[in-house]
mmCIF file of C-alpha atoms in Angstrom:
data_model
loop_
_atom_site.group_PDB
_atom_site.id
_atom_site.type_symbol
_atom_site.label_atom_id
_atom_site.label_comp_id
_atom_site.label_asym_id
_atom_site.label_seq_id
_atom_site.Cartn_x
_atom_site.Cartn_y
_atom_site.Cartn_z
ATOM 1 C CA MET A 1 9.495 -16.219 5.450
ATOM 2 C CA SER A 2 10.568 -15.759 9.074
ATOM 3 C CA THR A 3 8.876 -13.294 11.380
ATOM 4 C CA ARG A 4 12.148 -11.389 11.816
ATOM 5 C CA ARG A 5 12.614 -11.075 8.051
ATOM 6 C CA ASN A 6 8.998 -9.925 7.619
ATOM 7 C CA ILE A 7 9.506 -7.237 10.241
ATOM 8 C CA LEU A 8 12.735 -6.097 8.597
ATOM 9 C CA LEU A 9 10.944 -5.850 5.251
ATOM 10 C CA LEU A 10 8.102 -3.987 6.905
ATOM 11 C CA LEU A 11 10.547 -1.490 8.385
ATOM 12 C CA ALA A 12 12.306 -1.123 5.015
ATOM 13 C CA VAL A 13 9.030 -0.260 3.302
ATOM 14 C CA ALA A 14 8.161 2.101 6.135
ATOM 15 C CA ALA A 15 11.513 3.826 5.754
ATOM 16 C CA SER A 16 11.043 4.101 2.006
ATOM 17 C CA SER A 17 7.711 5.828 2.455
ATOM 18 C CA VAL A 18 9.084 8.397 4.928
ATOM 19 C CA PHE A 19 10.370 10.368 1.940
ATOM 20 C CA TYR A 20 6.819 11.091 0.862
ATOM 21 C CA VAL A 21 5.100 11.212 4.217
ATOM 22 C CA THR A 22 7.382 13.951 5.506
ATOM 23 C CA LEU A 23 6.312 16.250 2.652
ATOM 24 C CA GLY A 24 2.905 16.768 4.222
ATOM 25 C CA GLN A 25 0.146 15.221 6.273
ATOM 26 C CA GLN A 26 -0.701 11.871 4.713
ATOM 27 C CA PRO A 27 -3.568 9.575 5.652
ATOM 28 C CA VAL A 28 -1.629 6.290 5.918
ATOM 29 C CA SER A 29 1.190 5.773 8.420
ATOM 30 C CA GLU A 30 4.469 4.217 7.352
ATOM 31 C CA LEU A 31 3.767 1.096 9.406
ATOM 32 C CA CYS A 32 0.298 0.758 7.925
ATOM 33 C CA LEU A 33 1.761 1.010 4.419
ATOM 34 C CA GLY A 34 4.188 -1.714 5.394
ATOM 35 C CA CYS A 35 1.432 -4.050 6.545
ATOM 36 C CA ILE A 36 -0.624 -3.422 3.402
ATOM 37 C CA CYS A 37 2.471 -4.199 1.362
ATOM 38 C CA GLU A 38 3.156 -7.341 3.397
ATOM 39 C CA ALA A 39 -0.434 -8.555 2.994
ATOM 40 C CA ILE A 40 -0.700 -7.877 -0.740
ATOM 41 C CA SER A 41 2.709 -9.104 -1.967
ATOM 42 C CA ASN A 42 4.962 -10.064 0.950
ATOM 43 C CA CYS A 43 6.654 -6.731 0.122
ATOM 44 C CA ASN A 44 8.368 -8.304 -2.847
ATOM 45 C CA ARG A 45 10.219 -5.348 -4.377
ATOM 46 C CA SER A 46 11.154 -7.362 -7.446
ATOM 47 C CA LEU A 47 7.564 -7.753 -8.646
ATOM 48 C CA GLY A 48 6.846 -6.284 -12.040
ATOM 49 C CA CYS A 49 3.455 -6.489 -13.694
ATOM 50 C CA ASN A 50 1.252 -9.544 -13.787
ATOM 51 C CA GLY A 51 -1.936 -9.020 -15.751
ATOM 52 C CA ASP A 52 -3.360 -5.668 -14.735
ATOM 53 C CA VAL A 53 -1.494 -5.301 -11.408
ATOM 54 C CA CYS A 54 2.054 -4.058 -10.894
ATOM 55 C CA GLY A 55 4.646 -3.613 -8.178
ATOM 56 C CA LEU A 56 4.888 -4.465 -4.518
ATOM 57 C CA PHE A 57 1.482 -2.884 -3.800
ATOM 58 C CA ARG A 58 -0.112 -4.680 -6.819
ATOM 59 C CA ILE A 59 -1.546 -1.441 -8.235
ATOM 60 C CA THR A 60 -3.776 -1.243 -11.314
ATOM 61 C CA TRP A 61 -3.730 1.577 -13.852
ATOM 62 C CA ALA A 62 -7.181 2.750 -12.642
ATOM 63 C CA TYR A 63 -5.967 2.887 -9.010
ATOM 64 C CA TRP A 64 -2.905 4.885 -10.102
ATOM 65 C CA ALA A 65 -5.125 7.259 -12.103
ATOM 66 C CA ASP A 66 -7.535 7.701 -9.161
ATOM 67 C CA ALA A 67 -4.500 8.515 -6.988
ATOM 68 C CA GLY A 68 -3.648 11.449 -9.260
ATOM 69 C CA LYS A 69 -1.132 9.708 -11.548
ATOM 70 C CA PRO A 70 1.980 10.328 -9.449
ATOM 71 C CA VAL A 71 5.298 9.867 -11.238
ATOM 72 C CA ILE A 72 8.935 9.330 -10.389
ATOM 73 C CA ALA A 73 11.249 12.349 -10.561
ATOM 74 C CA GLN A 74 11.777 13.757 -14.054
ATOM 75 C CA ASP A 75 8.858 11.740 -15.478
ATOM 76 C CA ASN A 76 5.506 12.902 -16.790
ATOM 77 C CA ALA A 77 2.173 11.136 -16.288
ATOM 78 C CA ASP A 78 1.483 11.459 -20.017
ATOM 79 C CA ASN A 79 4.688 9.638 -20.997
ATOM 80 C CA GLU A 80 4.307 6.065 -22.148
ATOM 81 C CA GLY A 81 5.194 3.717 -19.304
ATOM 82 C CA ALA A 82 4.859 6.330 -16.536
ATOM 83 C CA TYR A 83 2.344 4.165 -14.678
ATOM 84 C CA VAL A 84 4.577 1.083 -14.671
ATOM 85 C CA ARG A 85 7.678 3.082 -13.769
ATOM 86 C CA CYS A 86 5.878 4.620 -10.804
ATOM 87 C CA VAL A 87 4.121 1.620 -9.315
ATOM 88 C CA THR A 88 7.176 -0.630 -9.606
ATOM 89 C CA GLU A 89 9.343 1.904 -7.734
ATOM 90 C CA PRO A 90 8.685 1.770 -3.943
ATOM 91 C CA PHE A 91 8.647 5.535 -3.227
ATOM 92 C CA CYS A 92 6.264 6.293 -6.069
ATOM 93 C CA ALA A 93 4.130 3.248 -5.291
ATOM 94 C CA ALA A 94 3.750 4.447 -1.676
ATOM 95 C CA THR A 95 2.850 7.899 -3.001
ATOM 96 C CA THR A 96 0.182 6.263 -5.153
ATOM 97 C CA VAL A 97 -1.335 4.483 -2.150
ATOM 98 C CA GLN A 98 -1.319 7.750 -0.172
ATOM 99 C CA GLY A 99 -3.062 9.565 -3.020
ATOM 100 C CA TYR A 100 -5.682 6.853 -3.362
ATOM 101 C CA MET A 101 -6.388 6.880 0.374
ATOM 102 C CA ALA A 102 -6.588 10.679 0.414
ATOM 103 C CA LYS A 103 -9.339 10.385 -2.181
ATOM 104 C CA PHE A 104 -11.216 7.324 -0.882
ATOM 105 C CA GLY A 105 -10.360 7.105 2.829
ATOM 106 C CA LYS A 106 -13.408 6.351 4.950
ATOM 107 C CA ASP A 107 -14.699 4.137 7.745
ATOM 108 C CA CYS A 108 -15.266 0.838 5.952
ATOM 109 C CA ASN A 109 -16.131 -1.387 8.910
ATOM 110 C CA GLY A 110 -18.516 0.975 10.712
ATOM 111 C CA ASP A 111 -16.525 1.277 13.929
ATOM 112 C CA GLY A 112 -16.601 5.081 13.817
ATOM 113 C CA ILE A 113 -12.899 5.604 13.074
ATOM 114 C CA VAL A 114 -10.768 5.584 9.947
ATOM 115 C CA ASN A 115 -7.681 3.512 10.637
ATOM 116 C CA CYS A 116 -5.227 1.116 9.058
ATOM 117 C CA PHE A 117 -7.779 -1.683 8.799
ATOM 118 C CA ASP A 118 -9.973 0.613 6.698
ATOM 119 C CA TYR A 119 -7.035 1.536 4.468
ATOM 120 C CA ALA A 120 -6.192 -2.144 3.997
ATOM 121 C CA ALA A 121 -9.794 -2.837 2.981
ATOM 122 C CA ILE A 122 -9.823 0.118 0.589
ATOM 123 C CA HIS A 123 -6.568 -1.029 -0.961
ATOM 124 C CA ARG A 124 -7.836 -4.566 -1.535
ATOM 125 C CA LEU A 125 -11.516 -3.927 -2.336
ATOM 126 C CA GLY A 126 -11.412 -0.459 -3.872
ATOM 127 C CA GLY A 127 -12.710 2.898 -2.837
ATOM 128 C CA TYR A 128 -16.355 1.991 -3.301
ATOM 129 C CA GLY A 129 -16.311 -1.640 -2.156
ATOM 130 C CA CYS A 130 -14.361 -1.504 1.081
ATOM 131 C CA SER A 131 -17.248 -2.632 3.282
ATOM 132 C CA GLY A 132 -17.121 -6.067 1.650
ATOM 133 C CA ALA A 133 -15.364 -9.123 3.032
ATOM 134 C CA LEU A 134 -11.594 -9.380 2.663
ATOM 135 C CA ASP A 135 -10.215 -12.656 1.350
ATOM 136 C CA TYR A 136 -8.765 -14.859 4.082
ATOM 137 C CA ASN A 137 -5.117 -14.803 2.969
ATOM 138 C CA TYR A 138 -4.936 -11.024 2.652
ATOM 139 C CA GLN A 139 -6.737 -10.385 5.934
ATOM 140 C CA ASN A 140 -4.682 -13.004 7.794
ATOM 141 C CA LYS A 141 -1.349 -11.603 6.555
ATOM 142 C CA PHE A 142 -2.476 -8.071 7.334
ATOM 143 C CA MET A 143 -3.679 -8.909 10.861
ATOM 144 C CA ASN A 144 -0.499 -10.879 11.614
ATOM 145 C CA CYS A 145 1.578 -7.896 10.524
ATOM 146 C CA GLN A 146 -0.481 -5.552 12.682
ATOM 147 C CA ARG A 147 0.033 -7.844 15.700
ATOM 148 C CA GLN A 148 3.792 -7.936 15.070
ATOM 149 C CA VAL A 149 3.931 -4.143 14.833
ATOM 150 C CA GLN A 150 1.969 -3.796 18.095
ATOM 151 C CA GLN A 151 4.296 -6.253 19.845
ATOM 152 C CA LEU A 152 7.345 -4.308 18.661
ATOM 153 C CA ALA A 153 5.800 -1.062 19.857
ATOM 154 C CA GLY A 154 5.375 -2.571 23.327
#
């Protein structure tokens, strides 16, 4: 995938999350969400479920539950299929990530600040394991995305 296409996808995911982020103060920026998405799935919006992970953020049922079981409009968390409907829909999936980070956000790498790198680690390794090592492919994609975002920002 070309760098330009990756950046366009990143901006599309960022734009899709603005809907939720503007409703209140959220821990993860739109651009950070985009880089997490890029690292975990190349922001492939067509991804369904594969094993126990679903959607472009590759979210498990337990992650969704820890995030407060958000749902798409007119749905109910107790309805069969609510989890899959949410995490395979970009707005609801971004809401799920925000909810999870609101619950588990912390300084994972010991640098004294909670930032996008910490959120990426939490997303990949879980709320209690984020101080562990990230796998090379995920970390490399994430760091490349962060560099691209910084270059665009000037």
